[in-house]
mmCIF file of C-alpha atoms and ligand atoms in Angstrom:
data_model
loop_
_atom_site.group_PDB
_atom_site.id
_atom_site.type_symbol
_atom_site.label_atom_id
_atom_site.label_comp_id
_atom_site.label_asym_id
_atom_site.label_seq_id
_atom_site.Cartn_x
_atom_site.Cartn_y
_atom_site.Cartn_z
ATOM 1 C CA UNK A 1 0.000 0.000 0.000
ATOM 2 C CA UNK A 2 1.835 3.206 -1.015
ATOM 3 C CA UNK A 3 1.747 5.620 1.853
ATOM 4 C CA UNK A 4 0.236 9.781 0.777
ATOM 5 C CA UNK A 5 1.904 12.612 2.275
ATOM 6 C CA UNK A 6 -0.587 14.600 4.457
ATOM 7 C CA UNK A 7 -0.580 18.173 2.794
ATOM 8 C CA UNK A 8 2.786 18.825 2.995
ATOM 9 C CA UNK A 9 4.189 17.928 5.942
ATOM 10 C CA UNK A 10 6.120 15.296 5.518
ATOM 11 C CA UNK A 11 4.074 12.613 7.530
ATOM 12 C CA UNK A 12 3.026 10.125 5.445
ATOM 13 C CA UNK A 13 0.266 8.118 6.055
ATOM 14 C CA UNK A 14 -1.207 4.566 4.557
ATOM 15 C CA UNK A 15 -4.477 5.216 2.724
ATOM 16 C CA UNK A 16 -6.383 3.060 5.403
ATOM 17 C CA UNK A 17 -6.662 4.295 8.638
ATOM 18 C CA UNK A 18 -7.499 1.758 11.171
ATOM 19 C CA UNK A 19 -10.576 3.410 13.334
ATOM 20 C CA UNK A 20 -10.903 2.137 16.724
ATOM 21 C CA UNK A 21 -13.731 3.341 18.058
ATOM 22 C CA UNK A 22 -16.070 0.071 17.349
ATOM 23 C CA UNK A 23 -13.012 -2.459 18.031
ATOM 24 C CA UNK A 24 -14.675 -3.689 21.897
ATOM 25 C CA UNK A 25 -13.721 -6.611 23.752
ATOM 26 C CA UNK A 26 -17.436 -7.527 23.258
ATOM 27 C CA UNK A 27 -17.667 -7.873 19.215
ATOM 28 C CA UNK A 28 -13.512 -8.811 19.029
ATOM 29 C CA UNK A 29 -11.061 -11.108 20.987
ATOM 30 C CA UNK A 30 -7.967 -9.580 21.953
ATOM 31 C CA UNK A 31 -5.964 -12.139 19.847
ATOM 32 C CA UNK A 32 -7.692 -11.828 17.258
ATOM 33 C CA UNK A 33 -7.606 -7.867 17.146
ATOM 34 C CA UNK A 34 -3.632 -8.889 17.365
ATOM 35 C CA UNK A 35 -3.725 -11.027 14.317
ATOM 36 C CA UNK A 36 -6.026 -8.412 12.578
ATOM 37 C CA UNK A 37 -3.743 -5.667 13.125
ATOM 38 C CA UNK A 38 -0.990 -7.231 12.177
ATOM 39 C CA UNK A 39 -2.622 -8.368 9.104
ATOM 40 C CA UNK A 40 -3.480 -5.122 7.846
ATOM 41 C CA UNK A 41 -0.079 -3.858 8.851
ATOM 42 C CA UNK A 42 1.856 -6.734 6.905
ATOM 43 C CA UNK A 43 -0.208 -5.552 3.874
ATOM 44 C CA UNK A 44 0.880 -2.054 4.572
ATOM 45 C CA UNK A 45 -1.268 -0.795 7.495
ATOM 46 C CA UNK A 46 0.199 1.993 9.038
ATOM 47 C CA UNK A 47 -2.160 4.679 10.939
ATOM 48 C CA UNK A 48 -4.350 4.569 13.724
ATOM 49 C CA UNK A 49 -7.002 6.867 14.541
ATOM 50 C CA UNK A 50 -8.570 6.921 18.315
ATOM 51 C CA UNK A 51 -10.096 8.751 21.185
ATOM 52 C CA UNK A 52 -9.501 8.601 24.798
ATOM 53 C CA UNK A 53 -13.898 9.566 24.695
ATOM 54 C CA UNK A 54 -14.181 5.970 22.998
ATOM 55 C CA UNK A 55 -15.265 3.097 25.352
ATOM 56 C CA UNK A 56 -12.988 1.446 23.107
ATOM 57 C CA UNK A 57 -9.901 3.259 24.212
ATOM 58 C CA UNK A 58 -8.521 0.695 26.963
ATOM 59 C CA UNK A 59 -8.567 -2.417 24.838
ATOM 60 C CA UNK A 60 -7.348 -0.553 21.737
ATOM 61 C CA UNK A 61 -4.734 0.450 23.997
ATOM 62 C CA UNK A 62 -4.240 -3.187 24.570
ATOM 63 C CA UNK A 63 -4.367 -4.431 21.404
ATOM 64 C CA UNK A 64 -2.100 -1.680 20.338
ATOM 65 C CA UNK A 65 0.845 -2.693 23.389
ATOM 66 C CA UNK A 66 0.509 -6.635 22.252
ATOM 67 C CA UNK A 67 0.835 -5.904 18.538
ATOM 68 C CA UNK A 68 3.879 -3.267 19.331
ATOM 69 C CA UNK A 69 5.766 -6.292 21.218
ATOM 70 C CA UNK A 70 4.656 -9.193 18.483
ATOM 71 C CA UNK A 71 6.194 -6.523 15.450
ATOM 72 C CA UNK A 72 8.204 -4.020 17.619
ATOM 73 C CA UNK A 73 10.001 -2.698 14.088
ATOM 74 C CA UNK A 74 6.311 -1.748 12.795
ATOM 75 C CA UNK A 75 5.712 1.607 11.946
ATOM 76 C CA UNK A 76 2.976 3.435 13.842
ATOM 77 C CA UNK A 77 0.872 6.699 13.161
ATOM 78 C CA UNK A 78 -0.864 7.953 15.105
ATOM 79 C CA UNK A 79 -4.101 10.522 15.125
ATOM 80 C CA UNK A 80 -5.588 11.557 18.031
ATOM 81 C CA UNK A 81 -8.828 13.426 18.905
ATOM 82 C CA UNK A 82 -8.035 15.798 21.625
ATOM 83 C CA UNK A 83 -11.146 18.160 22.399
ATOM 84 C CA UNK A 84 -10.053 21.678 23.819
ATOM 85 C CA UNK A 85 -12.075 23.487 25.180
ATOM 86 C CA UNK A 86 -14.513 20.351 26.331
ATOM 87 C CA UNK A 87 -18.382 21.092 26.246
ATOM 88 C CA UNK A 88 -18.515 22.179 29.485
ATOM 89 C CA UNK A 89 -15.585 24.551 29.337
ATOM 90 C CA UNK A 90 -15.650 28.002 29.309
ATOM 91 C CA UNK A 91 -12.523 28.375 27.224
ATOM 92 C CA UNK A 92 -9.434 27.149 24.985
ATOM 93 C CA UNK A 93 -6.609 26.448 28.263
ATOM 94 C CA UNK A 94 -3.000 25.364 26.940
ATOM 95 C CA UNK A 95 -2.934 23.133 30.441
ATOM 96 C CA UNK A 96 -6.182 21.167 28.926
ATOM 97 C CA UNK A 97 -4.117 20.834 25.915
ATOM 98 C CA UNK A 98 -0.712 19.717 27.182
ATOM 99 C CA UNK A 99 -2.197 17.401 30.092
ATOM 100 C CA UNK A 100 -4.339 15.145 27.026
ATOM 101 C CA UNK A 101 -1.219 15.371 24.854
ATOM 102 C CA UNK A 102 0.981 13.796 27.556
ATOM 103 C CA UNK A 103 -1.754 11.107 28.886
ATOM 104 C CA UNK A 104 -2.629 9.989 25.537
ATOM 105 C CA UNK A 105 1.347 9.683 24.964
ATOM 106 C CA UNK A 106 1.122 6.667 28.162
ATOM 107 C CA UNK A 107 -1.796 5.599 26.945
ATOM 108 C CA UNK A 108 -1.023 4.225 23.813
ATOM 109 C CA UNK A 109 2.923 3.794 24.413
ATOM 110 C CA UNK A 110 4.007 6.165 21.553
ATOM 111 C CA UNK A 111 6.733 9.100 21.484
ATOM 112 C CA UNK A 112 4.132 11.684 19.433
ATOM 113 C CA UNK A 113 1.045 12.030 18.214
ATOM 114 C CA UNK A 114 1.500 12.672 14.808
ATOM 115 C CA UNK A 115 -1.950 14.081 13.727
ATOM 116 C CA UNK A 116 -3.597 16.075 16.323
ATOM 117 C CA UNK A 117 -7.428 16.264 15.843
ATOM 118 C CA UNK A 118 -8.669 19.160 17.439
ATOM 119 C CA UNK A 119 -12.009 19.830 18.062
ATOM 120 C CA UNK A 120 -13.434 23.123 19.804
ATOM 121 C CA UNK A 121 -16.473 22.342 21.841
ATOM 122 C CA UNK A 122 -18.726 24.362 23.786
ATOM 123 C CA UNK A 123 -22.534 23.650 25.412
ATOM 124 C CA UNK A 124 -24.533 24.552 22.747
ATOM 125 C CA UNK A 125 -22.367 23.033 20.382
ATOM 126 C CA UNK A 126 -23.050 25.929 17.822
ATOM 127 C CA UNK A 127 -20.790 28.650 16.130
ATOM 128 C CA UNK A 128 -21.415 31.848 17.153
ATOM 129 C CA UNK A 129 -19.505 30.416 20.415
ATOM 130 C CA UNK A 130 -17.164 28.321 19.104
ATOM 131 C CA UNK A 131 -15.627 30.811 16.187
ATOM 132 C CA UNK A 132 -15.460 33.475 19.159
ATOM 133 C CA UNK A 133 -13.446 30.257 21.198
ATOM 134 C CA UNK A 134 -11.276 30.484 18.181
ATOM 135 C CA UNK A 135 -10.355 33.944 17.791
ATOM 136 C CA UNK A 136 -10.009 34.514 21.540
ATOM 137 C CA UNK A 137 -7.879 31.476 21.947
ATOM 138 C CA UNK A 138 -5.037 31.984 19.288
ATOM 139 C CA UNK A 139 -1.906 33.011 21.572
ATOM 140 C CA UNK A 140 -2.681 30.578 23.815
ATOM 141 C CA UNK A 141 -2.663 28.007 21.329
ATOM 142 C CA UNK A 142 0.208 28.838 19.392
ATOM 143 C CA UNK A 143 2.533 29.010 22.849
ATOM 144 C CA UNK A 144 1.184 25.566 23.559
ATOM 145 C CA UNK A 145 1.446 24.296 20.344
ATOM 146 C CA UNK A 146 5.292 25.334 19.716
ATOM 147 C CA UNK A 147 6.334 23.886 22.974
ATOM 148 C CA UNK A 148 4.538 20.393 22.573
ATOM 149 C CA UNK A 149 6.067 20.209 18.737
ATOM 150 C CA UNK A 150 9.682 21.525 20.118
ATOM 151 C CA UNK A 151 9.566 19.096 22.568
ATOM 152 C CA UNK A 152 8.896 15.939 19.954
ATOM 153 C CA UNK A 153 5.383 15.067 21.104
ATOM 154 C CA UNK A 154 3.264 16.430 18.769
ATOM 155 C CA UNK A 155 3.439 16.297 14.754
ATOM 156 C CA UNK A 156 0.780 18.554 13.064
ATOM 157 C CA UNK A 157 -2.559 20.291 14.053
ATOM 158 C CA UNK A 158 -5.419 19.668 12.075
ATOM 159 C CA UNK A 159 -9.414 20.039 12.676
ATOM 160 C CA UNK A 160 -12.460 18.115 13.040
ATOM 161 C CA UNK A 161 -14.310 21.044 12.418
ATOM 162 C CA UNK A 162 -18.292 20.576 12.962
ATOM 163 C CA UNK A 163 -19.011 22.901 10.591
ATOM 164 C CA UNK A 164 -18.253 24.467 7.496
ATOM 165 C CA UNK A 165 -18.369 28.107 8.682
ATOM 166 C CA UNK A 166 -16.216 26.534 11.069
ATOM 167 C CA UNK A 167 -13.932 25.212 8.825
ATOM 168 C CA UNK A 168 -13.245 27.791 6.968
ATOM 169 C CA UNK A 169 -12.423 29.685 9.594
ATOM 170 C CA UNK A 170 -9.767 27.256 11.255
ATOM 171 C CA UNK A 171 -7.873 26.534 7.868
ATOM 172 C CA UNK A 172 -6.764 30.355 7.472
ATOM 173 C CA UNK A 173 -4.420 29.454 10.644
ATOM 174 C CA UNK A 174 -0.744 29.298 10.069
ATOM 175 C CA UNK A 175 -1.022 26.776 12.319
ATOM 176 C CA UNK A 176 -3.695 24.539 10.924
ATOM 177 C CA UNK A 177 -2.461 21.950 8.677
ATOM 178 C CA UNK A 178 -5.718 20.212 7.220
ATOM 179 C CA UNK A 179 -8.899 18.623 8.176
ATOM 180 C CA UNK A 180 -10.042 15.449 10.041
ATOM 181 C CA UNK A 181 -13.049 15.007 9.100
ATOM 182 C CA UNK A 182 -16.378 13.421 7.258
ATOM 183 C CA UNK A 183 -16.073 12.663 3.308
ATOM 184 C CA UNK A 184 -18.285 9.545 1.677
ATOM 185 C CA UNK A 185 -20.843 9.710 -0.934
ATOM 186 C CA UNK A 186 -23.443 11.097 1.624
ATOM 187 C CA UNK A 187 -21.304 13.581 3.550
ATOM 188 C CA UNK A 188 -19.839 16.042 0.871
ATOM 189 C CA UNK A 189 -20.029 19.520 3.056
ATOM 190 C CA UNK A 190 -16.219 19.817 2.861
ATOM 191 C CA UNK A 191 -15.467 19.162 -0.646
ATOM 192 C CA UNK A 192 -15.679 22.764 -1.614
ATOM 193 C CA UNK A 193 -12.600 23.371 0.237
ATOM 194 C CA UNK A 194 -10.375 20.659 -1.135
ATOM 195 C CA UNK A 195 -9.029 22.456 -4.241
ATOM 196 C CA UNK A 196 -7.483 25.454 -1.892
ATOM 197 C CA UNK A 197 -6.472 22.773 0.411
ATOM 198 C CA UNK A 198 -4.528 20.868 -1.839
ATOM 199 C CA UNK A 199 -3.052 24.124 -3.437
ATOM 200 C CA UNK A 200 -2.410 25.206 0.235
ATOM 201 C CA UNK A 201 -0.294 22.224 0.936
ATOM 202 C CA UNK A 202 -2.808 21.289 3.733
ATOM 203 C CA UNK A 203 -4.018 17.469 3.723
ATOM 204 C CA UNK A 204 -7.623 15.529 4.116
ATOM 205 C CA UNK A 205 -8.528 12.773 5.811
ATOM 206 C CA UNK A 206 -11.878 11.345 5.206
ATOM 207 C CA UNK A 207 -13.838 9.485 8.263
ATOM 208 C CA UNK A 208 -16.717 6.854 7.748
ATOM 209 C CA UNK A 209 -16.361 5.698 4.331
ATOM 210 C CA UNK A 210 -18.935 3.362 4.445
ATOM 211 C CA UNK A 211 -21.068 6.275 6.122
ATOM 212 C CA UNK A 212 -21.188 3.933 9.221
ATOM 213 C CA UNK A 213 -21.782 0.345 7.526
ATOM 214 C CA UNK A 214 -24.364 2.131 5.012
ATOM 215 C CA UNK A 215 -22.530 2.127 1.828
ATOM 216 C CA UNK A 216 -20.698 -1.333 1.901
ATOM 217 C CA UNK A 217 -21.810 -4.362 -0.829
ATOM 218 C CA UNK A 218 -22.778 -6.412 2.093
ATOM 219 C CA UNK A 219 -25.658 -3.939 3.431
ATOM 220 C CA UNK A 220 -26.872 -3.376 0.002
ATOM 221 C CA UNK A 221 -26.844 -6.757 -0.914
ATOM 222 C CA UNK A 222 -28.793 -7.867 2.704
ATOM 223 C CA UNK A 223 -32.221 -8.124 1.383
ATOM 224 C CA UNK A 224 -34.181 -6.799 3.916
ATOM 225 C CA UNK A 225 -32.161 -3.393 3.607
ATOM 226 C CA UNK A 226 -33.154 -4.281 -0.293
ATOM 227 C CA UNK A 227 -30.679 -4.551 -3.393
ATOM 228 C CA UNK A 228 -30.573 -0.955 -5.518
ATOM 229 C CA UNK A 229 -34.095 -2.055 -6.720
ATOM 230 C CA UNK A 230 -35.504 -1.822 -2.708
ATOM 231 C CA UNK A 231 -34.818 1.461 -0.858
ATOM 232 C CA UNK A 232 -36.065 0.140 2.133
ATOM 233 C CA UNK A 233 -33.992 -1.138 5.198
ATOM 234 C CA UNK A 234 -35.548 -2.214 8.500
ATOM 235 C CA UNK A 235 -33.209 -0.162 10.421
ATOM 236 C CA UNK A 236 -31.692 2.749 8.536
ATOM 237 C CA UNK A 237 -34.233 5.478 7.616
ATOM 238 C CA UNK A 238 -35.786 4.726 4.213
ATOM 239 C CA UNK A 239 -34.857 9.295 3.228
ATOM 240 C CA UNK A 240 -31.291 8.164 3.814
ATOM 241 C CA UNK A 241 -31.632 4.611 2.030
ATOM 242 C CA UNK A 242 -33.192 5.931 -0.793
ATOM 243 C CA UNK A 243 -30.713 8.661 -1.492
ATOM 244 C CA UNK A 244 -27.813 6.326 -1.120
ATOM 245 C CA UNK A 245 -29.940 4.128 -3.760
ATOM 246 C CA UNK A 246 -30.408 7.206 -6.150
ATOM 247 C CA UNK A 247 -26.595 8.183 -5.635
ATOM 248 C CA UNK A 248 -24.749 4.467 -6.772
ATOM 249 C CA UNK A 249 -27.652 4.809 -9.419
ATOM 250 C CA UNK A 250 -26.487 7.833 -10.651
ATOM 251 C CA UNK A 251 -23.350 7.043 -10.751
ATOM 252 C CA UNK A 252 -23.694 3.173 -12.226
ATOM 253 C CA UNK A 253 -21.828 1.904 -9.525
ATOM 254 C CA UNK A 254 -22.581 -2.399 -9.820
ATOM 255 C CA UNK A 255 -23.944 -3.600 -6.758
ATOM 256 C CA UNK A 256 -21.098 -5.835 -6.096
ATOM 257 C CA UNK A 257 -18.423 -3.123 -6.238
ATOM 258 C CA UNK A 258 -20.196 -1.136 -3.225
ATOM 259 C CA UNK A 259 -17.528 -1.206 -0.565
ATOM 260 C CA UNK A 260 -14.348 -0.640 -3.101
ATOM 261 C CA UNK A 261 -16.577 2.625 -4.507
ATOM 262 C CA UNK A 262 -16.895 3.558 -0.662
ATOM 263 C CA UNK A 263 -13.252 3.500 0.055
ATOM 264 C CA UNK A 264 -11.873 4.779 -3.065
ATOM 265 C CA UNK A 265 -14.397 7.490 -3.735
ATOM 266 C CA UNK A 266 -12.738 10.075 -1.037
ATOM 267 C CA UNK A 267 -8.959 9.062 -2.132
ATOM 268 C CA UNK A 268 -9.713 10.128 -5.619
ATOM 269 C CA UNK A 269 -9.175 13.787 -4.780
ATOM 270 C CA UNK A 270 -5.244 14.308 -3.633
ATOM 271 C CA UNK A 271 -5.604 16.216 -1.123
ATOM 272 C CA UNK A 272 -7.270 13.185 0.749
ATOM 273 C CA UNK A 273 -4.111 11.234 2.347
ATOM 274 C CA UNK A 274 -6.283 8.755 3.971
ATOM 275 C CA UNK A 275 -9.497 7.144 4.814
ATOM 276 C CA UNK A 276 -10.343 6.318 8.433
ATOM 277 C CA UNK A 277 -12.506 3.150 8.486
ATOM 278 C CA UNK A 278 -13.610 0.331 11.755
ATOM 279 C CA UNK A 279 -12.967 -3.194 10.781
ATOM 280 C CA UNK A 280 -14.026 -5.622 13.805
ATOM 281 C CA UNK A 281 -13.523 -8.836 11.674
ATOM 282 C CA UNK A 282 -10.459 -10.425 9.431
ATOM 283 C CA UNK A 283 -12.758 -10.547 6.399
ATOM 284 C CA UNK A 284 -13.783 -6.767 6.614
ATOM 285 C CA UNK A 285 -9.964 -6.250 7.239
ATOM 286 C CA UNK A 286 -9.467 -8.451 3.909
ATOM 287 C CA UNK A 287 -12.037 -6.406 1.737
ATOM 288 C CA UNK A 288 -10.348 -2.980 3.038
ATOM 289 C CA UNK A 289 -6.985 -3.809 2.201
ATOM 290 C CA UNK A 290 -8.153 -5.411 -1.295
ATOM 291 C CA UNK A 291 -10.069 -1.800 -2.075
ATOM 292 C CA UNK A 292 -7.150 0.176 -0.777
ATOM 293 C CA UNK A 293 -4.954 -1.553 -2.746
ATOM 294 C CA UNK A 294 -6.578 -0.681 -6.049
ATOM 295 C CA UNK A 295 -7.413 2.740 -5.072
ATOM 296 C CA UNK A 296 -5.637 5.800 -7.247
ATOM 297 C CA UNK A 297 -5.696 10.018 -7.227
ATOM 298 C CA UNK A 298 -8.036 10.751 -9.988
ATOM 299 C CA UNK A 299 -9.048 14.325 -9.351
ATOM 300 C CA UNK A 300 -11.107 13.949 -12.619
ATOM 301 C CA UNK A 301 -13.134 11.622 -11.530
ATOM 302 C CA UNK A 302 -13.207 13.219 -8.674
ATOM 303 C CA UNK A 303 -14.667 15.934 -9.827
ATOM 304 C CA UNK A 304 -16.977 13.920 -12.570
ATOM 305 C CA UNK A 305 -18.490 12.018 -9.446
ATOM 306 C CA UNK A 306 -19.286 14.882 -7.220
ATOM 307 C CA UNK A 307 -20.339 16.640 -10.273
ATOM 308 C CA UNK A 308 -22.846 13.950 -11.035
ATOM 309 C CA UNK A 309 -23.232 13.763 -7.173
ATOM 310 C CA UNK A 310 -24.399 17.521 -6.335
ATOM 311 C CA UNK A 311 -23.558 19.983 -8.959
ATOM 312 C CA UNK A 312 -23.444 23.410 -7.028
ATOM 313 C CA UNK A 313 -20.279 21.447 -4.837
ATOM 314 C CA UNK A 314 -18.116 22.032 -8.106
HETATM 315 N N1 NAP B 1 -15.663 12.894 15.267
HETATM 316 C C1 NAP B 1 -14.764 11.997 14.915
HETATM 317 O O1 NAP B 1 -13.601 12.232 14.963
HETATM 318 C C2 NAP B 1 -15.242 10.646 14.440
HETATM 319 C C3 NAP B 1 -16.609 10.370 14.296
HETATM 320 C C4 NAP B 1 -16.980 9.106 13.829
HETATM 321 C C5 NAP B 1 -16.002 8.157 13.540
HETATM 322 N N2 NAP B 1 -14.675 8.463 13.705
HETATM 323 C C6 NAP B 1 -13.606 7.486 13.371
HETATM 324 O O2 NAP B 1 -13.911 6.905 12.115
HETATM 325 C C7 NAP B 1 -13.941 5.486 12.214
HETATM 326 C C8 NAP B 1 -14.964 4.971 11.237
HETATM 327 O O3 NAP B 1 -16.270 5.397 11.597
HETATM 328 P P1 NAP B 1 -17.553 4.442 11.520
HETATM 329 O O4 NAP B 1 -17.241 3.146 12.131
HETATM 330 O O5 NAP B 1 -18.684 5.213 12.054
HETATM 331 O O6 NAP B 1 -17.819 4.296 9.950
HETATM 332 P P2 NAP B 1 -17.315 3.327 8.760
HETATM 333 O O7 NAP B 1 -15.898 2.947 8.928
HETATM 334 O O8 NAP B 1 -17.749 4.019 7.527
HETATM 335 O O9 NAP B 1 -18.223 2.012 8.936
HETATM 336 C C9 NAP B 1 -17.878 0.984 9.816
HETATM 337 C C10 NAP B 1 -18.845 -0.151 9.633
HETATM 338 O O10 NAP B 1 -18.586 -0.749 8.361
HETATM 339 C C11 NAP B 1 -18.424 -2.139 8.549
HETATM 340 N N3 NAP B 1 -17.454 -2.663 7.569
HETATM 341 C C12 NAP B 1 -16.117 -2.553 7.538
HETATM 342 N N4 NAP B 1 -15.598 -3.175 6.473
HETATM 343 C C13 NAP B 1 -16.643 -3.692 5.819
HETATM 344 C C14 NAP B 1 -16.759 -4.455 4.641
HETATM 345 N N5 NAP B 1 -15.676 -4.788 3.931
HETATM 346 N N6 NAP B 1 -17.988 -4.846 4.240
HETATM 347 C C15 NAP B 1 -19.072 -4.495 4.960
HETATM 348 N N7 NAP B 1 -19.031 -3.753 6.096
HETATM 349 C C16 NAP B 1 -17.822 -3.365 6.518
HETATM 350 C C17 NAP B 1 -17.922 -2.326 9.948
HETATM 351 O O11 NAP B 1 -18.313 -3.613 10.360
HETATM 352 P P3 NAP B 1 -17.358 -4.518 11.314
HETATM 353 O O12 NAP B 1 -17.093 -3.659 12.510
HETATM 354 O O13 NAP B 1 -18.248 -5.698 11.574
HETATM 355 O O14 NAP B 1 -16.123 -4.883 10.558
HETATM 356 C C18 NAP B 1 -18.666 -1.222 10.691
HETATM 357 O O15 NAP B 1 -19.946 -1.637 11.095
HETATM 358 C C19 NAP B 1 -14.195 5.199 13.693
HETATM 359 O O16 NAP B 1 -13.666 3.974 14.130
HETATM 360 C C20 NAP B 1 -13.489 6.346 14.371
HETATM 361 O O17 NAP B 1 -12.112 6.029 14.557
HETATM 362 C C21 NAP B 1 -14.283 9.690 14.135
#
């Protein structure tokens, strides 16, 4: 799997992210989260998103400390969603900031967190508040910032943003080097900014490919959820079935090549360095890798697809 440079920053990621935040000791042995791991990482598996807000966190933790000692020469990215201020903060504090840097360092045994993924919260969660959190919060950040990257533990800054007034916003910071965020066939809100991005030197990378399980060959071809002739699932809502139906229609996407249109839809575009996805099973892990593997930077098609997609995006 060749690795993508994230903007231009010189970290380099592998175009599958491995999302923890479904891997639970309840739906996955540890050895067998070992051996799936190590799978993906033999077929060129490098990066590893997770939160210390995901029940998840402890056994990925785990998992991550058994697979380190079983391939201790393995390389290991990491990106990390660190949420500063929290939503019942009042405001951005650098101590916040360092103290979840420097536990989430123990946690999962690593030097740095490569991609931080910062999110700005506040209770209500809307942005009036949270662009003000922004402004107000810039020296504070930047102080913090330069000492946690002098000192080796941090990589690059990036967003998950919320919003796209948001967004826009956070990526005129020096000190904002891309976006962590939502990009699949249903969830196109950021694609306006990936040109600049791109031009900017700043990188993507897209969560939820499969929009949560939605857009994968094996939930189309389930019939209860119906095959592209049946927009009706027992427990999705039939609004978002049938657009999902309408959209692999449009685009005259076979019903068999579901999942590997899912994961290679958002790597098209090259500003998108990699595509964060939960596998809890080897055979999931086996169809990721397989898609990955023929996935290519296409901006044409790119473009042709979202085109296609929702016109006014372009
Ligand atoms: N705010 C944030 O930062 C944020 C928000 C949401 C998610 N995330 C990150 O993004 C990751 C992905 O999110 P997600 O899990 O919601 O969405 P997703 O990766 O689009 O979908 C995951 C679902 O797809 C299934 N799946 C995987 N491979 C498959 C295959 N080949 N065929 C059929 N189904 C397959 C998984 O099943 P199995 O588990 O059975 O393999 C799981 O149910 C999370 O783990 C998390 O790290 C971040």
């Amino acid at each position: 799997m060749n690795r993508r440079e994230f903007g231009h920053t010189g970290i380099y990621l592998s175009p599958i992210t491995f999302g923890s935040m479904r891997l639970a000791p309840d739906r996955v042995r540890l050895d067998l989260a070992v051996e799936m791991i190590t799978r993906m990482a033999e077929r060129g598996l490098t990066t590893f998103h997770s939160s210390h807000e995901y029940e998840s966190y402890p056994f990925f933790c785990e998992v991550m400390q058994e697979f380190r000692s079983k391939k201790p020469s393995a390389e290991v990215v990491h990106i990390a969603k660190i949420a500063v201020p929290h939503f019942h903060d009042a405001t951005f504090t650098g101590s916040r900031l360092s103290t979840l840097i420097e536990d989430q360092l123990r946690a999962l045994g690593t030097e740095r967190i490569d991609i931080v993924q910062w999110l700005v919260r506040h209770q209500p969660n809307e942005d009036e508040q949270r662009l003000t959190i922004l402004a107000e919060c810039q020296q504070a950040l930047t102080a913090t910032w330069e000492r946690l990257h002098g000192e080796g533990k941090v990589g690059v800054l990036t967003s998950f943003p919320y919003s796209v007034p948001f967004a826009r916003e956070v990526l005129k910071l020096p000190l904002c080097e891309g976006l962590v965020t939502y990009l699949n066939a249903l969830e196109l809100d950021m694609v306006p900014f990936l040109d600049a991005m791109e031009k900017a030197g700043q990188g993507y990378v897209a969560i939820r490919p499969f929009h949560a399980g939605l857009i994968t060959t094996e939930n189309m071809g389930q019939s209860s959820c119906g095959s592209f002739g049946v927009a009706l699932c027992a427990n999705r809502s039939n609004a978002q079935m049938e657009k999902l139906v309408s959209t692999l229609r449009i685009l005259n996407v076979p019903e068999d090549t579901v999942t590997d249109f899912a994961l290679q839809f958002p790597l098209l575009h090259p500003a998108v360095a990699s595509v964060i996805v939960s596998v809890t099973s080897l055979n999931h892990a086996d169809e990721v890798m397989d898609a990955s593997d023929r996935a290519i930077v296409d901006k044409e098609t790119f473009t042709k697809t979202i085109n296609s997609l929702s016109p006014s995006l372009v």
